[in-house]
């Protein structure tokens, strides 16, 4: 019960980070049923759907995997497709897994200003500044 109280004070990116470095937290979070009262009250407190913006879209996508919440993941991917230019400016863009980036870039639903934006996004994801590629 105490861990759930602590989790309630953390933002989604902090929870993902803590889960990634603390085996106890990871095991505890992963082994708790998503239908438990703890998860339900946690989701009511965090309200990830209300927090979703282009700038935190990638962080909440990672968080959706921790939560095992497919609807949140789908909503994040939709936002990433529709607000691509703004989403790639978020600090968590380079942390997305390769399969997510690939499916996003190959999507027919991707909305961006130009192909140059896609190239810049790829370079940022690879860890290079667009100016270094010229």
CSV table of C-alpha atoms in Angstrom, one decimal, residues 3-109:
chain,number,residue,atom,x,y,z
A,3,UNK,CA,4.4,2.0,-2.6
A,4,UNK,CA,1.1,2.9,-4.3
A,5,UNK,CA,1.0,6.1,-2.2
A,6,UNK,CA,4.5,7.0,-3.3
A,7,UNK,CA,3.6,6.3,-7.0
A,8,UNK,CA,0.7,8.7,-6.7
A,9,UNK,CA,3.2,11.5,-6.2
A,10,UNK,CA,5.4,10.7,-9.2
A,11,UNK,CA,4.9,11.8,-12.8
A,12,UNK,CA,4.7,9.1,-15.5
A,13,UNK,CA,8.3,9.6,-16.6
A,14,UNK,CA,9.6,9.2,-13.0
A,15,UNK,CA,7.6,6.1,-12.6
A,16,UNK,CA,9.0,4.6,-15.8
A,17,UNK,CA,12.5,5.6,-14.7
A,18,UNK,CA,12.1,4.1,-11.2
A,19,UNK,CA,10.7,0.9,-12.7
A,20,UNK,CA,13.6,0.7,-15.0
A,21,UNK,CA,16.3,1.0,-12.3
A,22,UNK,CA,14.6,-0.6,-9.3
A,23,UNK,CA,14.0,-4.3,-9.6
A,24,UNK,CA,11.6,-4.3,-6.5
A,25,UNK,CA,9.4,-1.6,-8.1
A,26,UNK,CA,9.5,-3.3,-11.5
A,27,UNK,CA,8.4,-6.7,-10.0
A,28,UNK,CA,5.8,-5.1,-7.8
A,29,UNK,CA,4.3,-3.0,-10.6
A,30,UNK,CA,4.4,-5.8,-13.2
A,31,UNK,CA,2.9,-8.4,-10.8
A,32,UNK,CA,0.0,-6.3,-9.6
A,33,UNK,CA,-3.2,-7.0,-11.6
A,34,UNK,CA,-4.2,-4.2,-13.8
A,35,UNK,CA,-7.7,-4.7,-12.5
A,36,UNK,CA,-6.8,-4.3,-8.9
A,37,UNK,CA,-8.1,-1.5,-6.8
A,38,UNK,CA,-4.6,-0.1,-6.5
A,39,UNK,CA,-4.2,0.3,-10.3
A,40,UNK,CA,-7.7,1.7,-10.7
A,41,UNK,CA,-7.2,4.4,-8.0
A,42,UNK,CA,-3.7,5.1,-9.3
A,43,UNK,CA,-5.1,5.7,-12.9
A,44,UNK,CA,-7.8,7.9,-11.5
A,45,UNK,CA,-5.2,10.0,-9.7
A,46,UNK,CA,-2.7,10.2,-12.6
A,47,UNK,CA,-5.3,10.7,-15.3
A,48,UNK,CA,-2.9,10.0,-18.2
A,49,UNK,CA,-5.4,10.7,-20.9
A,50,UNK,CA,-5.9,14.2,-19.6
A,51,UNK,CA,-2.2,14.8,-19.3
A,52,UNK,CA,-1.5,13.8,-23.0
A,53,UNK,CA,0.1,16.6,-25.1
A,54,UNK,CA,2.5,16.5,-28.0
A,55,UNK,CA,5.4,17.4,-25.7
A,56,UNK,CA,4.9,14.4,-23.4
A,57,UNK,CA,3.4,12.0,-25.9
A,58,UNK,CA,6.5,9.8,-26.1
A,59,UNK,CA,6.8,9.6,-22.3
A,60,UNK,CA,3.2,8.6,-21.9
A,61,UNK,CA,3.6,6.0,-24.7
A,62,UNK,CA,6.4,4.4,-22.6
A,63,UNK,CA,4.1,4.8,-19.5
A,64,UNK,CA,1.3,3.0,-21.4
A,65,UNK,CA,3.5,0.0,-21.7
A,66,UNK,CA,4.2,0.0,-18.0
A,67,UNK,CA,0.5,0.3,-17.3
A,68,UNK,CA,-0.3,-2.3,-20.0
A,69,UNK,CA,-2.9,0.1,-21.2
A,70,UNK,CA,-3.5,-0.4,-24.9
A,71,UNK,CA,-6.1,2.5,-25.2
A,72,UNK,CA,-3.5,4.9,-23.9
A,73,UNK,CA,-0.8,3.5,-26.3
A,74,UNK,CA,-3.2,3.9,-29.2
A,75,UNK,CA,-4.1,7.4,-28.3
A,76,UNK,CA,-0.4,8.3,-27.9
A,77,UNK,CA,0.3,6.9,-31.4
A,78,UNK,CA,-2.6,8.8,-32.9
A,79,UNK,CA,-1.3,12.0,-31.4
A,80,UNK,CA,2.2,11.2,-32.6
A,81,UNK,CA,0.9,10.8,-36.2
A,82,UNK,CA,-1.2,13.9,-36.1
A,83,UNK,CA,1.2,16.2,-34.3
A,84,UNK,CA,4.5,14.7,-35.5
A,85,UNK,CA,6.5,17.9,-35.8
A,86,UNK,CA,5.7,18.8,-32.2
A,87,UNK,CA,6.0,15.3,-30.8
A,88,UNK,CA,9.6,14.9,-32.0
A,89,UNK,CA,10.5,18.0,-30.1
A,90,UNK,CA,9.7,16.2,-26.8
A,91,UNK,CA,12.7,15.1,-24.8
A,92,UNK,CA,11.6,11.4,-24.9
A,93,UNK,CA,11.6,11.1,-28.7
A,94,UNK,CA,15.1,9.6,-28.8
A,95,UNK,CA,14.1,7.0,-26.2
A,96,UNK,CA,11.4,5.4,-28.3
A,97,UNK,CA,12.0,1.8,-29.3
A,98,UNK,CA,13.0,1.1,-33.0
A,99,UNK,CA,9.8,-0.8,-33.7
A,100,UNK,CA,7.6,2.1,-32.6
A,101,UNK,CA,9.6,4.7,-34.6
A,102,UNK,CA,9.6,2.5,-37.7
A,103,UNK,CA,5.8,1.9,-37.5
A,104,UNK,CA,5.2,5.6,-36.9
A,105,UNK,CA,7.4,6.7,-39.8
A,106,UNK,CA,5.9,4.1,-42.2
A,107,UNK,CA,2.3,5.1,-41.3
A,108,UNK,CA,0.1,6.4,-44.0
A,109,UNK,CA,-1.5,8.6,-41.3
